[in-house]
Coordinates of C-alpha atoms in Angstrom, one line a residue:
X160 CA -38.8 39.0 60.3
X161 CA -41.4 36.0 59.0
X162 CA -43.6 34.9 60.9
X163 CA -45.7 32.3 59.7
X164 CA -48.6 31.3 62.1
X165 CA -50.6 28.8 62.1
X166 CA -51.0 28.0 58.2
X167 CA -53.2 25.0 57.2
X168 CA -53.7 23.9 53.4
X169 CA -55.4 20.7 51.8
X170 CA -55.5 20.4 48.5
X171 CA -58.7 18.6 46.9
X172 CA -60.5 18.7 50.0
X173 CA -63.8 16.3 50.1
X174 CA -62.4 14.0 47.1
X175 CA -60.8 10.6 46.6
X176 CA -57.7 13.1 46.1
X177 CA -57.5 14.7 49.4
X178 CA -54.3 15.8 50.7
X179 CA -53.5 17.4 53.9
X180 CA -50.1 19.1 53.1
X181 CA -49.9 22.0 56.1
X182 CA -51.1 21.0 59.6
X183 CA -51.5 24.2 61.5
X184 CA -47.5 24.8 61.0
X185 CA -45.8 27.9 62.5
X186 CA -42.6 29.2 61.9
X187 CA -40.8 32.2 62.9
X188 CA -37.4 33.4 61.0
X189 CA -35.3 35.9 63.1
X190 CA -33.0 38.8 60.0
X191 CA -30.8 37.0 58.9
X192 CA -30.9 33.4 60.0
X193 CA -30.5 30.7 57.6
X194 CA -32.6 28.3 57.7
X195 CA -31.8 24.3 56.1
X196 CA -35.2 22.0 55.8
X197 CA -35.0 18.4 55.2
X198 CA -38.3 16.0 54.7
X199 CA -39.3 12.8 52.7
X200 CA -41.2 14.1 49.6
X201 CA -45.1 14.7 50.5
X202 CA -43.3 16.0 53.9
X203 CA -44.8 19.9 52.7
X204 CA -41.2 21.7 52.3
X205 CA -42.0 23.2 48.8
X206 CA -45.9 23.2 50.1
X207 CA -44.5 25.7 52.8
X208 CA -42.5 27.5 50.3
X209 CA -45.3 28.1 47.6
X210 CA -47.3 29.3 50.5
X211 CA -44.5 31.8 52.1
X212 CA -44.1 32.8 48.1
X213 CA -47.9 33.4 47.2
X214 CA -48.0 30.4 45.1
X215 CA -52.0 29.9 46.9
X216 CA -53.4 31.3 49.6
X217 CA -53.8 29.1 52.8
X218 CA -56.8 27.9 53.9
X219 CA -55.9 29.2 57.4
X220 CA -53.3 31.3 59.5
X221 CA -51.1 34.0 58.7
X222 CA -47.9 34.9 56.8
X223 CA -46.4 38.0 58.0
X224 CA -42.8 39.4 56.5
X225 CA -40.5 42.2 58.4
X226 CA -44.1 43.6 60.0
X227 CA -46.6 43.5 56.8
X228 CA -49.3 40.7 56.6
X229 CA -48.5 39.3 53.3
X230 CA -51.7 36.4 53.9
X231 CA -53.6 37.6 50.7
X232 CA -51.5 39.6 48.5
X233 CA -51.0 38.2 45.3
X234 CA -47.3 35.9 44.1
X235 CA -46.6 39.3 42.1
X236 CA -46.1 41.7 44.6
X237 CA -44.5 39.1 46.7
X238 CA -42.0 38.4 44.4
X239 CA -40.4 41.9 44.9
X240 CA -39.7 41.3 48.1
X241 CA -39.0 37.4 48.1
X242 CA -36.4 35.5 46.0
X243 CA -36.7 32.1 44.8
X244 CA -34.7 29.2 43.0
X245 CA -36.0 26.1 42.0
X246 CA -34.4 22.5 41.8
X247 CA -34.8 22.9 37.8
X248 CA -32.5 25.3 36.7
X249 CA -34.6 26.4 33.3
X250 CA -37.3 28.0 35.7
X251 CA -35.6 30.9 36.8
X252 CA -34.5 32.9 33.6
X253 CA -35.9 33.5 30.0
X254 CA -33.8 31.3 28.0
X255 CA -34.2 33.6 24.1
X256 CA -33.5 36.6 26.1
X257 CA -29.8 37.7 26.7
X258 CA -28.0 37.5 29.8
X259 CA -28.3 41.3 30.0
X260 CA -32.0 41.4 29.5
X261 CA -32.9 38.9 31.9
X262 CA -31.0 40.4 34.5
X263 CA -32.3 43.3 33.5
X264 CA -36.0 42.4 33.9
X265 CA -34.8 40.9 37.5
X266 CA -33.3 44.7 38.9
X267 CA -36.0 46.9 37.7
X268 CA -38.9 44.7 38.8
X269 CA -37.1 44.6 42.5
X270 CA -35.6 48.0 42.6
X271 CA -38.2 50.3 44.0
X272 CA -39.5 53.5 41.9
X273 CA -38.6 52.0 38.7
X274 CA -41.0 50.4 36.0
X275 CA -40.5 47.1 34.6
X276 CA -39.6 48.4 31.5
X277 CA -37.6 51.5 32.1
X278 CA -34.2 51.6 30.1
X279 CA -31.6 50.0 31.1
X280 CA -28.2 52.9 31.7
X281 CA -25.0 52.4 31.3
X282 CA -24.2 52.7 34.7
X283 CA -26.7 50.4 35.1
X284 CA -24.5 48.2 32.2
X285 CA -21.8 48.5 34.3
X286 CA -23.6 47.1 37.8
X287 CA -24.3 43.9 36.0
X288 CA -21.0 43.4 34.7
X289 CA -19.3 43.8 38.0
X290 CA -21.9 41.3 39.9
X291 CA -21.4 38.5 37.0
X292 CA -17.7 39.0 37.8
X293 CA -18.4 37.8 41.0
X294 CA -19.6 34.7 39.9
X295 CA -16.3 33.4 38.5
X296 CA -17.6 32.0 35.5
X297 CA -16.9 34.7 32.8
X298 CA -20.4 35.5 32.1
X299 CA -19.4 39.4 32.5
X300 CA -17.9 38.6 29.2
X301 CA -21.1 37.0 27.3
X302 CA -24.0 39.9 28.5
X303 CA -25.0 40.2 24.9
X304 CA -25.4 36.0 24.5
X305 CA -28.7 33.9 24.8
X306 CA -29.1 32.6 27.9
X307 CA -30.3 29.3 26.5
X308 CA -26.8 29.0 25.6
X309 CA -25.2 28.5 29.4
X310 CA -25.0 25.5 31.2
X311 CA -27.0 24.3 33.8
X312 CA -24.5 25.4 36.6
X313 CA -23.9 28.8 34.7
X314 CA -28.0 29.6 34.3
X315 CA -28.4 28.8 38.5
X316 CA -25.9 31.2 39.1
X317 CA -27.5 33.9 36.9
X318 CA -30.8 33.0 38.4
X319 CA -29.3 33.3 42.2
X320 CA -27.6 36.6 41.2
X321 CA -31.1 37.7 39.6
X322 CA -33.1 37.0 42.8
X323 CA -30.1 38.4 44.8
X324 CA -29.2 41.8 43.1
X325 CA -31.3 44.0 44.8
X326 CA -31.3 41.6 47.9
X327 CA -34.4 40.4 49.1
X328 CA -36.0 40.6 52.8
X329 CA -36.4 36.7 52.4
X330 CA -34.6 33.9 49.8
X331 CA -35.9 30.6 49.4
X332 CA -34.1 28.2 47.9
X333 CA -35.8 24.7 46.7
X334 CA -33.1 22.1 46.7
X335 CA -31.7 24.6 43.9
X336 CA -28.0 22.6 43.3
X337 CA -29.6 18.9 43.5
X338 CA -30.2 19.1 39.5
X339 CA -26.6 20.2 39.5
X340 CA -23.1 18.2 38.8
X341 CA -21.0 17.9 41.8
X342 CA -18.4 20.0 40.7
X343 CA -21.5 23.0 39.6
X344 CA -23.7 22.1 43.0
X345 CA -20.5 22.8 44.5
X346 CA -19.9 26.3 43.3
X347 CA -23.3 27.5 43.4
X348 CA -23.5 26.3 47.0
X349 CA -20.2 28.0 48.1
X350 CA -21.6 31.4 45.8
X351 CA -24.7 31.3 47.5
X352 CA -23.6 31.0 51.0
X353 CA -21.6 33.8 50.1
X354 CA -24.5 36.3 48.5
X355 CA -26.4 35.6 51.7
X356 CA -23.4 36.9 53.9
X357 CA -22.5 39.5 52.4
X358 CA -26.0 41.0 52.6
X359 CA -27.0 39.4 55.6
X360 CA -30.2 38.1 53.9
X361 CA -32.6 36.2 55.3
X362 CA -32.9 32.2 53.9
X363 CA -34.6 29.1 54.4
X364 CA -32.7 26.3 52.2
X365 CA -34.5 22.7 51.5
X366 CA -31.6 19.8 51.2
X367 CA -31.7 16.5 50.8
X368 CA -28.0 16.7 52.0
X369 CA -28.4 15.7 55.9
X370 CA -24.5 16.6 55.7
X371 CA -25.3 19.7 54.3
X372 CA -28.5 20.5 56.4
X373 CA -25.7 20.5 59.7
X374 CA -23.1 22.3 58.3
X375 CA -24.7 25.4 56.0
X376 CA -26.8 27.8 57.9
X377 CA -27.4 28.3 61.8
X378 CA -30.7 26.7 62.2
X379 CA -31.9 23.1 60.8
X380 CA -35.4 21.9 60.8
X381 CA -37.1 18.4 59.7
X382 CA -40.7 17.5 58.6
X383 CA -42.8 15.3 58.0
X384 CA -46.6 15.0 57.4
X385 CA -47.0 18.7 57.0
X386 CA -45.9 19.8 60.1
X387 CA -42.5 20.5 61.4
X388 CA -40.7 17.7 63.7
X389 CA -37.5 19.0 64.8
X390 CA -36.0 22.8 65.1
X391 CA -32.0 22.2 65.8
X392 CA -29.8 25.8 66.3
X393 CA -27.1 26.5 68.4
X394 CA -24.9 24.5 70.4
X395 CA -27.6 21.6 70.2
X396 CA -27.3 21.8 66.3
X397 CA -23.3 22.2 66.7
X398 CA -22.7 18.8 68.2
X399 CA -25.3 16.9 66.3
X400 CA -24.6 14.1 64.1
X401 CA -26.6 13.0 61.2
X402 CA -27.2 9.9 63.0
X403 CA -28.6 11.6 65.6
X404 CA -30.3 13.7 63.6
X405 CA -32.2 10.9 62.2
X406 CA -32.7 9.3 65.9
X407 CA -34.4 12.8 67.2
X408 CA -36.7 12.6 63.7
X409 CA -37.7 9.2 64.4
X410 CA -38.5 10.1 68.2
X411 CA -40.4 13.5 67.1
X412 CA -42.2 12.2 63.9
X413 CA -43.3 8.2 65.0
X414 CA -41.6 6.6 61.8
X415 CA -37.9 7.0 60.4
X416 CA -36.9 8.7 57.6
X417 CA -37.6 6.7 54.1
X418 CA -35.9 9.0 52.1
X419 CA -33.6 7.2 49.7
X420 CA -32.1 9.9 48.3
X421 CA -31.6 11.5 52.0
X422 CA -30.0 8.4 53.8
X423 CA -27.8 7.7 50.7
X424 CA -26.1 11.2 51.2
X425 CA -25.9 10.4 54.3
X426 CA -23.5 7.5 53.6
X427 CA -21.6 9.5 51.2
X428 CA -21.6 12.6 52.4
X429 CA -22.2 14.2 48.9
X430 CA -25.4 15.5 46.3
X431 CA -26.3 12.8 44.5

């Protein structure tokens, strides 16, 4: 389904700046696994991610999704095939446009055959309306309102149901409820997990939740340094602990986690 191969990338290369963020990292997704990534910052999740997404091309290796070497097409045409939320929940929708419109804009430059600015039907009306309901929130009642006007929590739910309504051969999602109160990362979580099984799509999830990064998914992995440490699935993954977790990071990486933000959920057990 993705097979990533390889990939190195260093930004600033030959300057005082120089930073190695991917070290000859391969990954390979099987349809439909769901993937959780945890890291210290500088550890090169979102790195991998804007790669994956077409964000820059690598400086070597491959990207190849469901068959097609995607290496050197453009973000653009990626993004038809790729969803993707971000931590800040203002980057995923166009806040003077309507609810309607942006999810609009999302279906017809996903849905194959159809121009970015084809009309919009009334069956097509009636599509949207039916998917907000889904959300819970009572946005199938506000189509015609700003989205500038929703909450934080309301605008990541449009923007997962955006990325989500013509679903996607791969979702990534960049720590996309940490921005989020507990009660909202809570209810986009639970929404999300339940997009993804409905339509069996395929996901990779960064978390600073080590809680989280056991229990959401089938498949956990851990970096560091650009490079991945640790791939946990299956029965391994079900008895793990975070404290082992964190043991098996320290063995694989040389140095123990100095996340703050990562070892003080897992005290709590919650986002923070």
């Amino acid at each position: 389904m993705l097979l990533v191969e390889s990939i190195s990338k260093t930004f600033n290369e030959g300057t005082v700046n120089e930073k190695k963020a991917l070290l000859g990292l391969s990954l390979h997704l099987a349809p439909g696994d769901f993937v959780t990534i945890v890291g210290s910052n500088g550890a090169g999740k979102s790195t991998l991610f804007n790669a994956v997404a077409g964000s820059f091309y690598v400086d070597e290796g491959s990207v190849v999704l469901d068959g097609e070497d995607i290496t050197f097409a453009p973000e653009y045409k990626r993004s038809r095939v790729i969803g993707r939320l971000f931590q800040d929940p203002l980057r995923g929708t166009a806040p003077h446009m309507t609810i309607e419109e942006n999810l609009a804009l999302a279906y017809l430059r996903t849905s194959r055959g159809k121009a970015p600015f084809s009309r919009i039907s009334k069956k097509d009306r009636i599509f949207f309306k039916e998917k907000l309901a889904l959300l819970d929130m009572g946005l199938e009642q506000r189509m015609s309102q700003p989205v500038g006007l929703l909450s934080g929590g309301q605008r990541q739910a449009l923007t997962l149901l955006m990325s989500t309504i013509v679903p996607p051969k791969l979702l990534l999602l960049d720590e996309h409820t940490a921005a989020l109160d507990p009660a909202a990362a809570e209810k986009i979580l639970e929404l999300t997990k339940e997009i993804i099984a409905s339509n069996g799509i395929t996901c990779m999830m960064v978390t600073h939740n080590m809680n989280q990064a056991l229990s959401v998914g089938n498949r956990t992995l851990m970096m560091a340094d650009g490079k991945i440490v640790l791939d946990i699935s299956g029965e391994e993954r079900k008895g793990m602990t975070v404290d082992g977790l964190l043991a098996q990071f320290k063995d694989s990486a040389g140095h123990a986690l100095d996340n703050d933000r990562i070892l003080l959920s897992t005290q709590t057990g919650k986002e923070h």
